[in-house]
PDB file of C-alpha atoms in Angstrom:
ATOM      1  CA  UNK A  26      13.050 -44.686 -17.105  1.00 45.00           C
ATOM      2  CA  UNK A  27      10.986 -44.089 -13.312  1.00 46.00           C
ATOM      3  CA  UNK A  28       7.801 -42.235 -14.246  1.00 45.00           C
ATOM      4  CA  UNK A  29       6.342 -39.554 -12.349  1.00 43.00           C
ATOM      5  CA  UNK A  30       3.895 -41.887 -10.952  1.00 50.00           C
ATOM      6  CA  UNK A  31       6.502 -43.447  -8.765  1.00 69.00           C
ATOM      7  CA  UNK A  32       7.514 -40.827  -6.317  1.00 82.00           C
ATOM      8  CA  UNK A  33      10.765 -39.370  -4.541  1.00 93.00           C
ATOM      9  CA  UNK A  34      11.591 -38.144  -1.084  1.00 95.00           C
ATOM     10  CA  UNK A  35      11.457 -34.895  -0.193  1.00 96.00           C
ATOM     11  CA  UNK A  36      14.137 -34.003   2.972  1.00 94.00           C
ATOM     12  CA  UNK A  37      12.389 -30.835   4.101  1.00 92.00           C
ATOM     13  CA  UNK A  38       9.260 -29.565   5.995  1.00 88.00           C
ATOM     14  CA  UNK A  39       8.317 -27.249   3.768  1.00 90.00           C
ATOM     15  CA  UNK A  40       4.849 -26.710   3.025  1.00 91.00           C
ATOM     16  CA  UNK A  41       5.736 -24.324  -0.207  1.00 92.00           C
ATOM     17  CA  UNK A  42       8.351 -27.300  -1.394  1.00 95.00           C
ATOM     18  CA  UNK A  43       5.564 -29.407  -1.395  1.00 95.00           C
ATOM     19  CA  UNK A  44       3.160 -27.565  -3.303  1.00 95.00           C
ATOM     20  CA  UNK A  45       5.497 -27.203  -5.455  1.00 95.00           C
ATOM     21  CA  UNK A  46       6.031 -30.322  -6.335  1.00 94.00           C
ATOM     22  CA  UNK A  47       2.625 -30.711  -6.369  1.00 93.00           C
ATOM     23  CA  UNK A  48       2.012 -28.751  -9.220  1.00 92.00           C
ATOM     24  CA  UNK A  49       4.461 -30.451 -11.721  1.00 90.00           C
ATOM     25  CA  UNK A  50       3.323 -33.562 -10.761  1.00 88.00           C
ATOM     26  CA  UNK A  51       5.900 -35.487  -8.738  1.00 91.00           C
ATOM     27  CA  UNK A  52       4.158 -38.183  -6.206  1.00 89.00           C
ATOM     28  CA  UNK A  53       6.202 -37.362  -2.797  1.00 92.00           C
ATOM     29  CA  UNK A  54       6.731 -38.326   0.271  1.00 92.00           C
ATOM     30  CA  UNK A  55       8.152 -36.214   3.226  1.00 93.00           C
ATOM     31  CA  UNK A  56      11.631 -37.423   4.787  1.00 90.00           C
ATOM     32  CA  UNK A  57      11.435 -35.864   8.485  1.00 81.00           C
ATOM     33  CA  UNK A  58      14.737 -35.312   9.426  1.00 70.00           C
ATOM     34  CA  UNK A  59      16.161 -34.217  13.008  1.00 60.00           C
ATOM     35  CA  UNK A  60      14.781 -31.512  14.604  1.00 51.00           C
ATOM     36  CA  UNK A  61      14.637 -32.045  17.792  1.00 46.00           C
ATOM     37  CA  UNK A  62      16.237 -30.665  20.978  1.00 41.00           C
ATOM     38  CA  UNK A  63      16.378 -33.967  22.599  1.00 46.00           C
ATOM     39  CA  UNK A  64      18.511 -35.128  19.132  1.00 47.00           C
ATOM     40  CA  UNK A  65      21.192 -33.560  17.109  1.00 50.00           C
ATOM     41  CA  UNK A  66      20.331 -32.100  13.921  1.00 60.00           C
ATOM     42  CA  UNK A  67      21.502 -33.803  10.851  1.00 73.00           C
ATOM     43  CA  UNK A  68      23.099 -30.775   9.265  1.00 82.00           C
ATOM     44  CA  UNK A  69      24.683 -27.846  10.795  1.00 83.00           C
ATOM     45  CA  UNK A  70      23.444 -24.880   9.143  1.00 85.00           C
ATOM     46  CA  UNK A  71      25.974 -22.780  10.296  1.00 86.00           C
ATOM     47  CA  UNK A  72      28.391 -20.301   7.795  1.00 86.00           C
ATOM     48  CA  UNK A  73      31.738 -21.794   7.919  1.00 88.00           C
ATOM     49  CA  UNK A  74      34.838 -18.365   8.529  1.00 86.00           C
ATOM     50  CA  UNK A  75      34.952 -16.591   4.682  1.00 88.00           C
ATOM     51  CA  UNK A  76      32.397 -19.032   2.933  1.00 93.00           C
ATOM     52  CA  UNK A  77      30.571 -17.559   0.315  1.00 96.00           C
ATOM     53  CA  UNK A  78      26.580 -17.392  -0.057  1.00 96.00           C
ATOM     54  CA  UNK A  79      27.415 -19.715  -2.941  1.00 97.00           C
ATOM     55  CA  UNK A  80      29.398 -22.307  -1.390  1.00 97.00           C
ATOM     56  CA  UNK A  81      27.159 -22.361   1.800  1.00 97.00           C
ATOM     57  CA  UNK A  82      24.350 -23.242   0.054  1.00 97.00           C
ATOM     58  CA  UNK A  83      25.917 -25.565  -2.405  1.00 97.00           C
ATOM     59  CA  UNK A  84      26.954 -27.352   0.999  1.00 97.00           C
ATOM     60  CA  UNK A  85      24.339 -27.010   3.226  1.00 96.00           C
ATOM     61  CA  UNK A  86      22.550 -28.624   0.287  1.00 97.00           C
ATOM     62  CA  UNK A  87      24.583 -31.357  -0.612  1.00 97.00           C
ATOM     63  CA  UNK A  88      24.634 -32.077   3.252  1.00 96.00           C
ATOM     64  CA  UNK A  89      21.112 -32.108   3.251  1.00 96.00           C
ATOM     65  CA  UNK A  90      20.820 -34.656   0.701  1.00 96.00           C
ATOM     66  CA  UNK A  91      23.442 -36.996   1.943  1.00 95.00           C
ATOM     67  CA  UNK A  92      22.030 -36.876   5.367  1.00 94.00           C
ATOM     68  CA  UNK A  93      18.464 -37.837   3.398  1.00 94.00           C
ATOM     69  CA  UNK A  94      19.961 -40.411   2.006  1.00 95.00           C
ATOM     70  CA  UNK A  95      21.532 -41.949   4.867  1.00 94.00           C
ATOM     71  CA  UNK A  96      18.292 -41.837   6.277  1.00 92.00           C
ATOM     72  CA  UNK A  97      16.526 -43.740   4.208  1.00 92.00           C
ATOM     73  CA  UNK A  98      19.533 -46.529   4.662  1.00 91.00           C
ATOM     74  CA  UNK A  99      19.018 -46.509   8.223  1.00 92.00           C
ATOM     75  CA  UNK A 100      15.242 -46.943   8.415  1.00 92.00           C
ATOM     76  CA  UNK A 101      15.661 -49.378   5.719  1.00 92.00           C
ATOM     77  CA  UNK A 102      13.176 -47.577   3.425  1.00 91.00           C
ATOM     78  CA  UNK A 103      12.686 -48.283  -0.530  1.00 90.00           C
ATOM     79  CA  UNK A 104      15.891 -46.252  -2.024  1.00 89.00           C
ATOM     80  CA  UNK A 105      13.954 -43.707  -4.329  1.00 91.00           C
ATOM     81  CA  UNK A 106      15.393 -40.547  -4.713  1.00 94.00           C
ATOM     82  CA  UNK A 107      16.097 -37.889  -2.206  1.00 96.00           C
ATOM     83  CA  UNK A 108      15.352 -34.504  -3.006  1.00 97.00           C
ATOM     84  CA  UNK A 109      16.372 -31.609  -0.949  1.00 97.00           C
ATOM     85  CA  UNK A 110      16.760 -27.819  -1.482  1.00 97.00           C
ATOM     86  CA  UNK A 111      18.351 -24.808   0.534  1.00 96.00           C
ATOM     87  CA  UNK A 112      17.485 -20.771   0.278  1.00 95.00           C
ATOM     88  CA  UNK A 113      19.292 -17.665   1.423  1.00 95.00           C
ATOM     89  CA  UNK A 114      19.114 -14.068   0.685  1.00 97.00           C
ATOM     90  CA  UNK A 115      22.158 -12.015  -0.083  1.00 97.00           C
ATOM     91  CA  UNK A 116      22.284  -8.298   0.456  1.00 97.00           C
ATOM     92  CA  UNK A 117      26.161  -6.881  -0.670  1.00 96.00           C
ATOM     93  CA  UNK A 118      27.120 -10.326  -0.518  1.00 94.00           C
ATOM     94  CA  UNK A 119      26.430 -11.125   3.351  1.00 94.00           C
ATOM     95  CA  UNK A 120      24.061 -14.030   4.044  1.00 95.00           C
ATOM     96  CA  UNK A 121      20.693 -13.107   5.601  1.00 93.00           C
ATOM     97  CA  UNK A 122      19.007 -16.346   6.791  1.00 88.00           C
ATOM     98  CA  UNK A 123      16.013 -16.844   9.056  1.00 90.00           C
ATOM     99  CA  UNK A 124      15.445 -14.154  11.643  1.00 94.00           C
ATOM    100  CA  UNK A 125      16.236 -15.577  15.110  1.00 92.00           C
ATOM    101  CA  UNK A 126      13.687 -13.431  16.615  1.00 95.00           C
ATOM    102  CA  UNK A 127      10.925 -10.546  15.505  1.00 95.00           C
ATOM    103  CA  UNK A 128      13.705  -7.915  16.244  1.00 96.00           C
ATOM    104  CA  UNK A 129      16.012  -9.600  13.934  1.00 96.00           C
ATOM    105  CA  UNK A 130      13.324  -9.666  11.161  1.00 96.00           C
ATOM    106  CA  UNK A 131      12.594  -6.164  11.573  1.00 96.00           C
ATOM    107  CA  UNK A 132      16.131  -5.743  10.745  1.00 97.00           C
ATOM    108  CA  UNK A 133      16.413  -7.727   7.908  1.00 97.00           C
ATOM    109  CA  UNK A 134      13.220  -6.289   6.255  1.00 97.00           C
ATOM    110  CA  UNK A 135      14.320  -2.738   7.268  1.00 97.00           C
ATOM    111  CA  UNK A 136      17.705  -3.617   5.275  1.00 97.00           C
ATOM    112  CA  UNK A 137      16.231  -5.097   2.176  1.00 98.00           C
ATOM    113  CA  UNK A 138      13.894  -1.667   1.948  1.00 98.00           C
ATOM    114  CA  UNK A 139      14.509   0.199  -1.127  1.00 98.00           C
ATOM    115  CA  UNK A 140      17.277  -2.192  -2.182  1.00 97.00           C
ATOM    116  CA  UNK A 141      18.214  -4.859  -4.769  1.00 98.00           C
ATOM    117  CA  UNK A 142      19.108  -8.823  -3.346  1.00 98.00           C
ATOM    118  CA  UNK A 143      19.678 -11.861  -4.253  1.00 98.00           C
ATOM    119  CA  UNK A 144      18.216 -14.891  -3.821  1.00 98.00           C
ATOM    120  CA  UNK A 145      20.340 -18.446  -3.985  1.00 98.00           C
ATOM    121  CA  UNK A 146      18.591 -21.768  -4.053  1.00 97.00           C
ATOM    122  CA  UNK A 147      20.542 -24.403  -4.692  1.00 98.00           C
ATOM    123  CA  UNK A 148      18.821 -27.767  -4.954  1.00 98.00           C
ATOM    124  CA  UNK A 149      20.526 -31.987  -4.816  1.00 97.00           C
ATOM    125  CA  UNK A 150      19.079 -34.684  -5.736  1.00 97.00           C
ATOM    126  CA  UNK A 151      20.261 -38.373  -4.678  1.00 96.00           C
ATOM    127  CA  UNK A 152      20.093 -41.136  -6.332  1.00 94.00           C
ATOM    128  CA  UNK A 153      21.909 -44.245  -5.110  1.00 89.00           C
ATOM    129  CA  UNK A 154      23.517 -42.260  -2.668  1.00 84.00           C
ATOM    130  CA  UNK A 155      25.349 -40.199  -6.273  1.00 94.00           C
ATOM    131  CA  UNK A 156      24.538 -36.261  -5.346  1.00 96.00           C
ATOM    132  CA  UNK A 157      23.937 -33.936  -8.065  1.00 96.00           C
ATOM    133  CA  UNK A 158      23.309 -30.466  -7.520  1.00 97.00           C
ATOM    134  CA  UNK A 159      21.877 -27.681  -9.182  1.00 97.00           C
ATOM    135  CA  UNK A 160      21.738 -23.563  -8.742  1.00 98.00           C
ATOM    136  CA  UNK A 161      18.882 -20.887  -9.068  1.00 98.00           C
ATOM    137  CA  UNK A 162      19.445 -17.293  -9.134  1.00 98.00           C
ATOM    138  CA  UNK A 163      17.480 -14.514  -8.751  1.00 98.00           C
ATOM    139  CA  UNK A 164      17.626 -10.756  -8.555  1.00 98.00           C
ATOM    140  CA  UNK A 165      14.281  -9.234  -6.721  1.00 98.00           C
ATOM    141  CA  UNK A 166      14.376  -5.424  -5.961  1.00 98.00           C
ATOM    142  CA  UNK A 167      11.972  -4.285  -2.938  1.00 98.00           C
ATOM    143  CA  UNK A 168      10.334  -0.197  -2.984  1.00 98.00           C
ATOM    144  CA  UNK A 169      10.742   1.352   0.103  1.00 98.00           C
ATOM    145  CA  UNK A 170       9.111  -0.048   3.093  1.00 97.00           C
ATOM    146  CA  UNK A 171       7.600   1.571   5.963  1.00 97.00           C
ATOM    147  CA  UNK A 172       7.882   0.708   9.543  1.00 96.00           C
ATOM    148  CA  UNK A 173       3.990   0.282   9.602  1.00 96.00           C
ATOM    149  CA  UNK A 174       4.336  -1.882   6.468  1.00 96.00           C
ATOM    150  CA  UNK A 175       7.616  -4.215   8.401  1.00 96.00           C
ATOM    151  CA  UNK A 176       5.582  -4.392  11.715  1.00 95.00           C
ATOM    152  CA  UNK A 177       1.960  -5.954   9.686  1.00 94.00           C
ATOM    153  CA  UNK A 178       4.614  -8.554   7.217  1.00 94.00           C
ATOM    154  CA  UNK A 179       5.941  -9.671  10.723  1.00 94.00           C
ATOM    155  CA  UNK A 180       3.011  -9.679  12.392  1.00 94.00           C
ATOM    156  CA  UNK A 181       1.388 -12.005   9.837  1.00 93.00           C
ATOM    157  CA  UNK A 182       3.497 -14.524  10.995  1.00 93.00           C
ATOM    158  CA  UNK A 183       4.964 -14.726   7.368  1.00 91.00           C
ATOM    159  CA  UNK A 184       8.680 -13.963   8.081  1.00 92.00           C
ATOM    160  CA  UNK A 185       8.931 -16.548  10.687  1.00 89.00           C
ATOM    161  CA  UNK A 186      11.418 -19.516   9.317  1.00 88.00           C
ATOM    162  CA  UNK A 187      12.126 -17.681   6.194  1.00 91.00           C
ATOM    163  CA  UNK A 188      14.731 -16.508   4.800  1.00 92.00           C
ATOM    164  CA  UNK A 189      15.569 -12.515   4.629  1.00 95.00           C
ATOM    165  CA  UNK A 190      12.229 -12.835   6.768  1.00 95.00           C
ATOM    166  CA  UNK A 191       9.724 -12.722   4.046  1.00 95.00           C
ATOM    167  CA  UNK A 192       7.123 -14.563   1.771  1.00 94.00           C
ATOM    168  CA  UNK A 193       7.356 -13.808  -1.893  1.00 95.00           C
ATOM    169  CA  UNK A 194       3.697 -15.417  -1.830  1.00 93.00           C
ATOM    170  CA  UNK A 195       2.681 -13.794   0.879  1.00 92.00           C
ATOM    171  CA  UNK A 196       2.189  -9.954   2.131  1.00 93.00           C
ATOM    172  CA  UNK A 197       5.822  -9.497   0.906  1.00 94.00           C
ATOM    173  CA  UNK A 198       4.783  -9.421  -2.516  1.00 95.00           C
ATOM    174  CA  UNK A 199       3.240  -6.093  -2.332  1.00 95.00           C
ATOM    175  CA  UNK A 200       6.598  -4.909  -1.521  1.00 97.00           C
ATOM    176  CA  UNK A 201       8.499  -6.063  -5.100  1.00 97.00           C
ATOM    177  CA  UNK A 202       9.004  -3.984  -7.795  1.00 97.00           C
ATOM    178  CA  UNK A 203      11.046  -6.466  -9.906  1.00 97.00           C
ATOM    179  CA  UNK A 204      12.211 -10.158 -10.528  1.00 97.00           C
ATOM    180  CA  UNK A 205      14.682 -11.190 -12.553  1.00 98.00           C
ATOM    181  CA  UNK A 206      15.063 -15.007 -12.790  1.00 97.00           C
ATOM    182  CA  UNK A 207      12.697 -17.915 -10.914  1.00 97.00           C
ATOM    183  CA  UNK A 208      10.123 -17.090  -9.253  1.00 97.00           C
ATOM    184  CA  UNK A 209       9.385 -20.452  -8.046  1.00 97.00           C
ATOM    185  CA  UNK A 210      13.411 -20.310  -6.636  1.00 97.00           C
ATOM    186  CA  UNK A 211      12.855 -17.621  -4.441  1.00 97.00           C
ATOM    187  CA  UNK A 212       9.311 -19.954  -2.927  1.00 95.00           C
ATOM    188  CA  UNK A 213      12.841 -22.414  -2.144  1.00 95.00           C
ATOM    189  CA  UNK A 214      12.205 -24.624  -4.899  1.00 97.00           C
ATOM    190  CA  UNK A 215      13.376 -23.701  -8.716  1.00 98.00           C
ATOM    191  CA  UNK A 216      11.219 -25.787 -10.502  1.00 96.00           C
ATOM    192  CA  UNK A 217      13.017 -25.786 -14.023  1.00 96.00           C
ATOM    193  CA  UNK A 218      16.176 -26.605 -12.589  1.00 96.00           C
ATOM    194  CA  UNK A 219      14.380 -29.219 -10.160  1.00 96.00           C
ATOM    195  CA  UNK A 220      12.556 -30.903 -13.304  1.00 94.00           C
ATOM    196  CA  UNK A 221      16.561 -30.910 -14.913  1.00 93.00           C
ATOM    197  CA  UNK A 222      17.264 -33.061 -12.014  1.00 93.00           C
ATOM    198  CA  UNK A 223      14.414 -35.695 -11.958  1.00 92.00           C
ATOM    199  CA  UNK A 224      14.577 -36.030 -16.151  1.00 91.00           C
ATOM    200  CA  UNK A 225      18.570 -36.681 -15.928  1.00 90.00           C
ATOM    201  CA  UNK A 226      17.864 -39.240 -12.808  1.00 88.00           C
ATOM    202  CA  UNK A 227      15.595 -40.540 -15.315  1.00 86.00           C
ATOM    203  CA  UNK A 228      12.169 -39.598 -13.840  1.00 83.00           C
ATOM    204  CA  UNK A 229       9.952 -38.588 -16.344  1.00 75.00           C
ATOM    205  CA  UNK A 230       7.551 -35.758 -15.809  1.00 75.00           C
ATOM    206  CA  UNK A 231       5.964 -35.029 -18.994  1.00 67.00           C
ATOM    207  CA  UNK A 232       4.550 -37.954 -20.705  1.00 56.00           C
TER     208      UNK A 232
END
């Protein structure tokens, strides 16, 4: 059995992945993957034709993890695990990623207003270049939002690079009447289903 005071790689820039980890214990270092204009990226984030919110994430994650993993190969790191994670919100079963722009946002939050949505996170975890793949879901209903209220969340800075362009953490919170399921999935990383991982890779956290 790996203990928690070994550590794993986490493939994303996420600050809020991080701190997640963080707080359960798990010793971490950050894969940087391509982001670059001068490079490709290493996964195309893009909705294939008729793919549902389900099956994107499921693959953008498992793509995410793979690419980690060939990563590590290539820069001849130590082979710990890779641990990487992917977050959408669904309104009536369309996909509502990161705003491309403040006028995009503005739409998204104006959509979510008053309404029920869902968010997916599905998280992968390789070890020995074997994928495995969990799913959090979570149900969060938002009271109606002004424009006043859309135009200060954006202006924060808070819906920039985030999915259905908000924070649950953040202003965005004031806006949530309800959760049902993880709150921890909608921050991008479900931390119950991420500790399922680690224990069946044989990392232990409690001990």
């Amino acid at each position: 059995m790996v203990s928690a005071k070994d550590y794993i790689y986490l493939a994303s820039r996420s600050a809020r992945r991080r701190e997640l980890l963080k707080q359960i214990g798990i010793r971490h270092n950050v894969l940087l993957m391509r982001e670059t204009l001068t490079r490709p990226v290493d996964v195309d984030e893009t909705p294939l034709a008729e793919e549902s919110p389900t099956d994107y994430v499921y693959r953008i994650t498992h793509a995410k993890a793979e690419a980690g993993w060939l990563r590590l190969r290539q820069r001849k790191l130590p082979l710990s695990p890779v641990l990487a994670a992917d977050t959408v919100v669904v309104l009536d079963g369309c996909i509502l990623g990161k705003p491309r722009d403040i006028e995009h946002a503005e739409e998204m939050l104006r959509a979510l207003s008053g309404r029920k949505h869902q968010v997916l996170t599905a998280i992968g975890l390789a070890v020995q270049g074997e994928i495995k793949l969990r799913l959090s879901t979570t149900t969060v209903r938002f009271r109606d939002i002004s424009q006043r209220e859309i135009k200060a969340c954006i202006a924060s800075g808070e819906s920039h690079d985030k999915a259905g362009a908000y924070a649950i953490q953040g202003l965005a919170a004031a806006f949530i009447i309800e959760i049902c399921g993880s709150y921890s999935g909608v921050m991008g990383l479900p931390l119950f289903e991420t500790v399922q991982l680690l224990e069946e890779a044989g990392i232990s956290i409690f001990f």
